[in-house]
């Protein structure tokens, strides 16, 4: 079979990140691909980098805090439904001071672990209150002691990062294991990363795959993408391209950009799935617009060669220039652009500058 688009050779690497998950800002370890040469062969091993502490959320990135008048005007009233969660409702609406006051009352009066976890979130992320990792840890720990799996996960992430004290990976592992056992997919996912990393825990890809499968079944697109890579390379599981592609499809539908790229290439080549070039090019365009350099490179190939889509050299060269700016160079496209007309090159360069915001 002729491979029309080179698949992405990308062993898994571990980095630290801050994600918005389930309405809460939780520090989570995240898988990112290592971009390698398009012609290199996928490694059977999974390479890792040491886990770095996540940077504290920037104040500028925090949603604007409502004024005291707005807080009072929009303060939740007693609902008709006695089971309504006023604390989380206020949090979702950006009324962080209201959420803090309501959560503090519930935590003190009712010993409510969910309210304690909310207080930890607010203190950790400087929402409605000054950031205080010490108090965040205190509230997370109290909620974790009462069996709250979200608090266990959040506390583990702070312990790994060292926010609020010296890093405690051993303690974090115990918390992640307890949280995962209680059904928290984020904890299972991150515990899998530690098994892959092989620094905090003995490297065990089979155990990592089991944890990723649990998180993937729970709908985690990051876990779906990671497990897809396992099945693609035969890491910790028996190699199965069809299962890999099904997982890529699920992660792609959930908006995982790396999965969109890999799923698009599988569709384009008909690898592990029925060939569908139109759908593949559509996904590549989507990922390219989300600044995936690999997608931009593959889309450039499609447009310059006219394989899978109508030929559009100007648009193709534009994406080539943009991808090259991000470090994804391509000798074949360089040669094709060198043979283009001066007008084509000028239009492509102008379009690339506009995309990059360069005058």
Protein backbone atom coordinates (compact mmCIF):
# COMPACT_ATOMS: atom_id res chain seq x y z
CA UNK A 1 0.00 0.00 0.00
CA UNK A 2 1.33 3.43 -0.90
CA UNK A 3 1.35 5.82 2.02
CA UNK A 4 0.20 9.16 0.73
CA UNK A 5 0.77 11.09 3.95
CA UNK A 6 3.53 10.04 6.32
CA UNK A 7 2.16 9.04 9.73
CA UNK A 8 3.42 10.98 12.71
CA UNK A 9 6.27 9.27 14.53
CA UNK A 10 5.67 10.53 18.04
CA UNK A 11 6.75 8.68 21.18
CA UNK A 12 4.89 9.88 24.27
CA UNK A 13 6.50 12.50 26.48
CA UNK A 14 5.37 13.88 29.82
CA UNK A 15 5.10 17.60 30.53
CA UNK A 16 3.23 19.64 33.12
CA UNK A 17 0.24 21.79 32.30
CA UNK A 18 -2.78 23.48 33.80
CA UNK A 19 -6.10 22.39 32.31
CA UNK A 20 -9.67 23.45 32.91
CA UNK A 21 -11.36 20.18 33.81
CA UNK A 22 -14.93 19.77 34.93
CA UNK A 23 -15.30 23.45 35.68
CA UNK A 24 -12.29 23.48 38.01
CA UNK A 25 -8.76 24.66 37.32
CA UNK A 26 -6.69 21.61 38.25
CA UNK A 27 -2.99 21.12 37.61
CA UNK A 28 -2.71 18.02 35.45
CA UNK A 29 0.15 16.21 33.77
CA UNK A 30 -0.51 16.11 30.07
CA UNK A 31 0.78 14.02 27.20
CA UNK A 32 2.21 15.90 24.25
CA UNK A 33 3.74 14.44 21.11
CA UNK A 34 7.37 14.88 20.19
CA UNK A 35 7.42 16.11 16.61
CA UNK A 36 9.98 14.12 14.68
CA UNK A 37 11.01 13.88 11.05
CA UNK A 38 8.12 12.71 8.93
CA UNK A 39 10.11 9.82 7.52
CA UNK A 40 11.39 8.48 10.84
CA UNK A 41 9.96 5.23 12.14
CA UNK A 42 7.81 5.07 15.27
CA UNK A 43 9.69 3.84 18.28
CA UNK A 44 8.34 0.85 20.16
CA UNK A 45 9.38 2.47 23.40
CA UNK A 46 7.80 5.40 25.16
CA UNK A 47 10.30 8.09 25.99
CA UNK A 48 9.61 10.39 28.87
CA UNK A 49 10.89 13.62 30.34
CA UNK A 50 10.91 14.51 34.04
CA UNK A 51 7.69 16.02 35.31
CA UNK A 52 8.03 19.76 35.71
CA UNK A 53 5.94 21.75 38.18
CA UNK A 54 2.98 23.53 36.58
CA UNK A 55 3.23 27.28 36.48
CA UNK A 56 0.74 29.07 38.73
CA UNK A 57 -2.25 30.40 36.81
CA UNK A 58 -1.62 33.95 35.61
CA UNK A 59 -3.75 36.58 37.18
CA UNK A 60 -4.39 38.10 33.76
CA UNK A 61 -5.90 34.85 32.59
CA UNK A 62 -8.35 34.76 35.48
CA UNK A 63 -11.86 35.83 34.45
CA UNK A 64 -12.74 39.35 35.53
CA UNK A 65 -14.12 39.34 39.04
CA UNK A 66 -17.63 40.75 39.31
CA UNK A 67 -18.02 43.92 41.30
CA UNK A 68 -19.50 43.81 44.78
CA UNK A 69 -22.73 45.23 43.32
CA UNK A 70 -22.85 42.49 40.70
CA UNK A 71 -22.19 39.87 43.35
CA UNK A 72 -25.06 41.14 45.43
CA UNK A 73 -27.38 41.53 42.46
CA UNK A 74 -26.72 38.01 41.18
CA UNK A 75 -26.31 36.23 44.51
CA UNK A 76 -28.19 32.92 44.20
CA UNK A 77 -31.49 32.74 46.00
CA UNK A 78 -32.89 29.67 47.70
CA UNK A 79 -33.84 27.35 44.83
CA UNK A 80 -37.07 25.46 44.37
CA UNK A 81 -34.97 22.31 44.06
CA UNK A 82 -33.44 21.60 47.49
CA UNK A 83 -30.73 19.51 45.80
CA UNK A 84 -29.42 22.41 43.68
CA UNK A 85 -25.75 23.17 44.29
CA UNK A 86 -25.58 26.90 44.95
CA UNK A 87 -21.83 26.82 45.52
CA UNK A 88 -21.01 25.29 42.16
CA UNK A 89 -23.67 27.41 40.47
CA UNK A 90 -22.00 30.58 41.74
CA UNK A 91 -18.60 29.26 40.68
CA UNK A 92 -19.80 28.53 37.15
CA UNK A 93 -21.21 32.06 36.85
CA UNK A 94 -17.93 33.63 37.94
CA UNK A 95 -19.30 34.76 41.31
CA UNK A 96 -16.24 33.53 43.16
CA UNK A 97 -16.70 35.57 46.34
CA UNK A 98 -20.25 34.25 46.64
CA UNK A 99 -19.02 30.72 45.99
CA UNK A 100 -16.35 31.17 48.66
CA UNK A 101 -18.82 32.44 51.28
CA UNK A 102 -21.35 29.69 50.56
CA UNK A 103 -18.68 26.99 50.51
CA UNK A 104 -17.15 28.20 53.78
CA UNK A 105 -20.54 28.06 55.49
CA UNK A 106 -21.23 24.55 54.22
CA UNK A 107 -17.74 23.37 55.13
CA UNK A 108 -17.99 24.73 58.67
CA UNK A 109 -21.64 23.91 59.40
CA UNK A 110 -22.07 20.62 57.53
CA UNK A 111 -18.50 19.31 57.20
CA UNK A 112 -19.27 19.06 53.46
CA UNK A 113 -16.25 17.59 51.58
CA UNK A 114 -17.39 19.02 48.21
CA UNK A 115 -17.47 22.50 49.74
CA UNK A 116 -14.02 21.94 51.21
CA UNK A 117 -12.72 20.96 47.78
CA UNK A 118 -14.22 24.13 46.32
CA UNK A 119 -12.42 26.21 48.95
CA UNK A 120 -9.19 24.50 47.95
CA UNK A 121 -9.82 25.37 44.30
CA UNK A 122 -10.56 28.99 45.08
CA UNK A 123 -7.47 29.40 47.25
CA UNK A 124 -5.22 27.55 44.78
CA UNK A 125 -6.34 29.61 41.79
CA UNK A 126 -6.85 33.02 43.39
CA UNK A 127 -10.56 33.16 42.60
CA UNK A 128 -12.50 35.50 44.87
CA UNK A 129 -9.71 35.26 47.45
CA UNK A 130 -5.95 35.83 47.56
CA UNK A 131 -3.97 32.80 46.44
CA UNK A 132 -2.78 30.76 49.38
CA UNK A 133 -1.42 27.29 48.61
CA UNK A 134 -1.12 26.51 52.31
CA UNK A 135 -4.85 27.01 52.86
CA UNK A 136 -5.65 25.25 49.59
CA UNK A 137 -3.72 22.20 50.78
CA UNK A 138 -5.43 22.36 54.17
CA UNK A 139 -8.91 22.30 52.62
CA UNK A 140 -8.01 19.69 50.03
CA UNK A 141 -6.59 17.47 52.75
CA UNK A 142 -9.68 17.79 54.92
CA UNK A 143 -11.89 16.87 51.96
CA UNK A 144 -9.59 14.02 50.95
CA UNK A 145 -9.72 12.61 54.48
CA UNK A 146 -13.50 12.54 54.09
CA UNK A 147 -13.19 10.55 50.87
CA UNK A 148 -13.55 13.23 48.18
CA UNK A 149 -11.79 11.90 45.07
CA UNK A 150 -11.49 15.33 43.40
CA UNK A 151 -9.69 16.66 46.47
CA UNK A 152 -7.34 13.68 46.46
CA UNK A 153 -6.48 14.36 42.83
CA UNK A 154 -5.96 18.10 43.31
CA UNK A 155 -3.85 17.56 46.43
CA UNK A 156 -1.72 15.02 44.57
CA UNK A 157 -1.05 17.53 41.79
CA UNK A 158 0.06 20.17 44.30
CA UNK A 159 2.34 17.63 45.97
CA UNK A 160 3.94 16.71 42.64
CA UNK A 161 4.45 20.35 41.68
CA UNK A 162 5.76 21.37 45.08
CA UNK A 163 3.31 24.23 45.43
CA UNK A 164 2.78 24.95 49.10
CA UNK A 165 5.78 22.91 50.21
CA UNK A 166 8.46 20.47 49.14
CA UNK A 167 7.44 18.02 46.40
CA UNK A 168 6.10 14.73 47.75
CA UNK A 169 5.80 12.26 44.91
CA UNK A 170 5.35 9.24 47.13
CA UNK A 171 2.42 10.90 48.88
CA UNK A 172 1.03 12.03 45.54
CA UNK A 173 1.11 8.48 44.18
CA UNK A 174 -0.92 7.21 47.15
CA UNK A 175 -3.48 9.96 46.64
CA UNK A 176 -3.73 9.32 42.90
CA UNK A 177 -4.18 5.61 43.52
CA UNK A 178 -6.94 6.26 46.06
CA UNK A 179 -8.66 8.77 43.78
CA UNK A 180 -8.46 6.42 40.79
CA UNK A 181 -9.85 3.56 42.89
CA UNK A 182 -12.82 5.78 43.68
CA UNK A 183 -13.41 6.27 39.96
CA UNK A 184 -11.65 9.55 39.16
CA UNK A 185 -10.45 9.31 35.51
CA UNK A 186 -8.03 12.25 35.80
CA UNK A 187 -6.26 10.46 38.62
CA UNK A 188 -6.07 7.22 36.64
CA UNK A 189 -4.67 9.10 33.65
CA UNK A 190 -1.98 10.86 35.65
CA UNK A 191 -1.06 7.71 37.54
CA UNK A 192 -0.58 6.06 34.15
CA UNK A 193 1.82 8.84 33.17
CA UNK A 194 3.91 8.18 36.26
CA UNK A 195 4.10 4.49 35.37
CA UNK A 196 5.23 5.52 31.88
CA UNK A 197 7.76 8.02 33.21
CA UNK A 198 9.54 5.39 35.32
CA UNK A 199 10.99 7.89 37.79
CA UNK A 200 8.45 8.07 40.59
CA UNK A 201 7.20 4.52 39.97
CA UNK A 202 8.86 1.54 38.28
CA UNK A 203 8.20 1.80 34.54
CA UNK A 204 5.26 -0.48 33.75
CA UNK A 205 3.55 0.05 30.40
CA UNK A 206 1.08 -2.77 30.97
CA UNK A 207 -0.20 -1.15 34.17
CA UNK A 208 -0.17 2.25 32.43
CA UNK A 209 -2.33 0.81 29.65
CA UNK A 210 -4.85 -0.53 32.18
CA UNK A 211 -5.15 2.88 33.81
CA UNK A 212 -5.38 4.65 30.46
CA UNK A 213 -8.13 2.26 29.39
CA UNK A 214 -10.16 3.15 32.47
CA UNK A 215 -9.73 6.89 31.86
CA UNK A 216 -10.40 6.48 28.13
CA UNK A 217 -13.62 4.57 28.81
CA UNK A 218 -14.65 7.42 31.11
CA UNK A 219 -14.30 9.83 28.18
CA UNK A 220 -10.88 11.42 28.73
CA UNK A 221 -9.62 12.52 25.27
CA UNK A 222 -6.04 12.71 26.56
CA UNK A 223 -6.23 9.11 27.74
CA UNK A 224 -7.88 8.04 24.48
CA UNK A 225 -5.07 9.61 22.49
CA UNK A 226 -2.36 8.09 24.70
CA UNK A 227 -3.94 4.63 24.58
CA UNK A 228 -4.29 4.93 20.81
CA UNK A 229 -0.53 5.45 20.64
CA UNK A 230 -0.03 2.36 22.80
CA UNK A 231 -2.11 0.25 20.39
CA UNK A 232 -0.41 1.79 17.37
CA UNK A 233 3.06 0.93 18.65
CA UNK A 234 2.24 -2.23 20.64
CA UNK A 235 3.32 -0.67 23.91
CA UNK A 236 1.86 -2.39 26.97
CA UNK A 237 -0.82 -3.97 24.77
CA UNK A 238 -0.96 -6.11 21.68
CA UNK A 239 -0.56 -3.95 18.58
CA UNK A 240 -3.94 -3.26 16.97
CA UNK A 241 -4.31 -0.50 14.38
CA UNK A 242 -8.10 -0.79 14.27
CA UNK A 243 -8.43 -0.21 18.02
CA UNK A 244 -5.89 2.60 17.78
CA UNK A 245 -7.92 4.36 15.10
CA UNK A 246 -11.19 3.97 17.02
CA UNK A 247 -9.56 5.65 20.01
CA UNK A 248 -8.14 8.39 17.79
CA UNK A 249 -11.61 8.99 16.40
CA UNK A 250 -13.09 9.32 19.90
CA UNK A 251 -10.35 11.71 21.04
CA UNK A 252 -10.67 13.68 17.81
CA UNK A 253 -14.42 14.10 18.28
CA UNK A 254 -13.66 15.44 21.77
CA UNK A 255 -11.36 18.09 20.28
CA UNK A 256 -7.90 16.65 20.98
CA UNK A 257 -5.78 18.33 18.29
CA UNK A 258 -3.03 15.68 18.23
CA UNK A 259 -5.69 12.99 17.76
CA UNK A 260 -7.29 15.02 14.97
CA UNK A 261 -3.99 15.02 13.08
CA UNK A 262 -3.29 11.30 13.52
CA UNK A 263 -6.89 10.35 12.74
CA UNK A 264 -6.80 12.52 9.62
CA UNK A 265 -3.65 10.78 8.40
CA UNK A 266 -5.20 7.36 9.07
CA UNK A 267 -8.30 8.37 7.09
CA UNK A 268 -6.20 9.77 4.25
CA UNK A 269 -4.12 6.62 3.93
CA UNK A 270 -6.88 4.16 4.80
CA UNK A 271 -4.81 2.73 7.66
CA UNK A 272 -6.93 0.89 10.20
CA UNK A 273 -10.07 2.45 8.79
CA UNK A 274 -11.88 3.05 5.53
CA UNK A 275 -10.12 5.58 3.32
CA UNK A 276 -11.81 9.00 3.31
CA UNK A 277 -9.63 11.76 1.89
CA UNK A 278 -12.31 14.47 2.10
CA UNK A 279 -12.85 13.89 5.82
CA UNK A 280 -9.09 13.72 6.34
CA UNK A 281 -8.44 17.06 4.66
CA UNK A 282 -11.26 18.66 6.65
CA UNK A 283 -9.66 17.48 9.89
CA UNK A 284 -6.23 18.67 8.77
CA UNK A 285 -7.66 22.12 8.04
CA UNK A 286 -9.26 22.21 11.47
CA UNK A 287 -6.06 21.20 13.24
CA UNK A 288 -3.97 23.56 11.11
CA UNK A 289 -6.17 26.46 12.18
CA UNK A 290 -5.51 25.39 15.78
CA UNK A 291 -1.79 25.89 15.13
CA UNK A 292 -0.73 22.27 14.81
CA UNK A 293 2.51 22.51 12.84
CA UNK A 294 2.24 18.87 11.79
CA UNK A 295 -1.27 19.42 10.44
CA UNK A 296 -0.09 22.54 8.62
CA UNK A 297 2.73 20.54 7.04
CA UNK A 298 0.51 17.66 5.94
CA UNK A 299 -2.15 20.05 4.63
CA UNK A 300 0.53 21.86 2.65
CA UNK A 301 1.51 18.56 0.99
CA UNK A 302 -2.11 17.88 0.05
CA UNK A 303 -2.69 21.33 -1.43
CA UNK A 304 0.62 21.59 -3.27
CA UNK A 305 0.35 18.13 -4.85
CA UNK A 306 -3.41 18.15 -5.36
CA UNK A 307 -3.71 14.67 -3.83
CA UNK A 308 -6.92 14.46 -1.82
CA UNK A 309 -8.03 18.03 -2.50
CA UNK A 310 -8.05 20.52 -5.38
CA UNK A 311 -4.55 21.87 -5.96
CA UNK A 312 -4.00 25.28 -4.38
CA UNK A 313 -0.30 26.06 -4.35
CA UNK A 314 -0.63 29.50 -2.80
CA UNK A 315 -2.62 28.14 0.15
CA UNK A 316 -0.31 25.15 0.40
CA UNK A 317 2.83 27.26 0.43
CA UNK A 318 1.21 29.52 3.02
CA UNK A 319 0.80 26.59 5.40
CA UNK A 320 4.32 25.42 4.60
CA UNK A 321 5.73 28.80 5.62
CA UNK A 322 3.62 28.83 8.80
CA UNK A 323 4.67 25.28 9.72
CA UNK A 324 8.31 26.09 9.00
CA UNK A 325 8.09 29.09 11.32
CA UNK A 326 6.99 26.66 14.06
CA UNK A 327 9.98 24.42 13.36
CA UNK A 328 8.34 21.94 10.98
CA UNK A 329 10.47 22.38 7.88
CA UNK A 330 10.13 20.26 4.74
CA UNK A 331 12.74 19.95 2.00
CA UNK A 332 10.27 18.69 -0.60
CA UNK A 333 8.02 21.70 -0.06
CA UNK A 334 11.05 24.01 -0.08
CA UNK A 335 11.98 22.65 -3.52
CA UNK A 336 8.40 22.95 -4.78
CA UNK A 337 8.19 26.55 -3.57
CA UNK A 338 11.51 27.37 -5.24
CA UNK A 339 9.99 26.27 -8.55
CA UNK A 340 6.82 28.31 -8.05
CA UNK A 341 6.23 31.55 -9.93
CA UNK A 342 7.27 34.80 -8.23
CA UNK A 343 3.58 35.73 -8.02
CA UNK A 344 2.68 32.48 -6.25
CA UNK A 345 5.51 32.89 -3.75
CA UNK A 346 4.60 36.52 -3.06
CA UNK A 347 0.93 35.66 -2.46
CA UNK A 348 1.85 32.75 -0.20
CA UNK A 349 4.28 34.85 1.83
CA UNK A 350 1.70 37.62 2.21
CA UNK A 351 -0.96 35.12 3.35
CA UNK A 352 1.49 33.58 5.84
CA UNK A 353 2.36 36.97 7.27
CA UNK A 354 -1.32 37.74 7.77
CA UNK A 355 -1.87 34.40 9.52
CA UNK A 356 1.16 34.96 11.75
CA UNK A 357 0.17 38.57 12.43
CA UNK A 358 3.42 39.88 10.96
CA UNK A 359 3.40 43.06 8.91
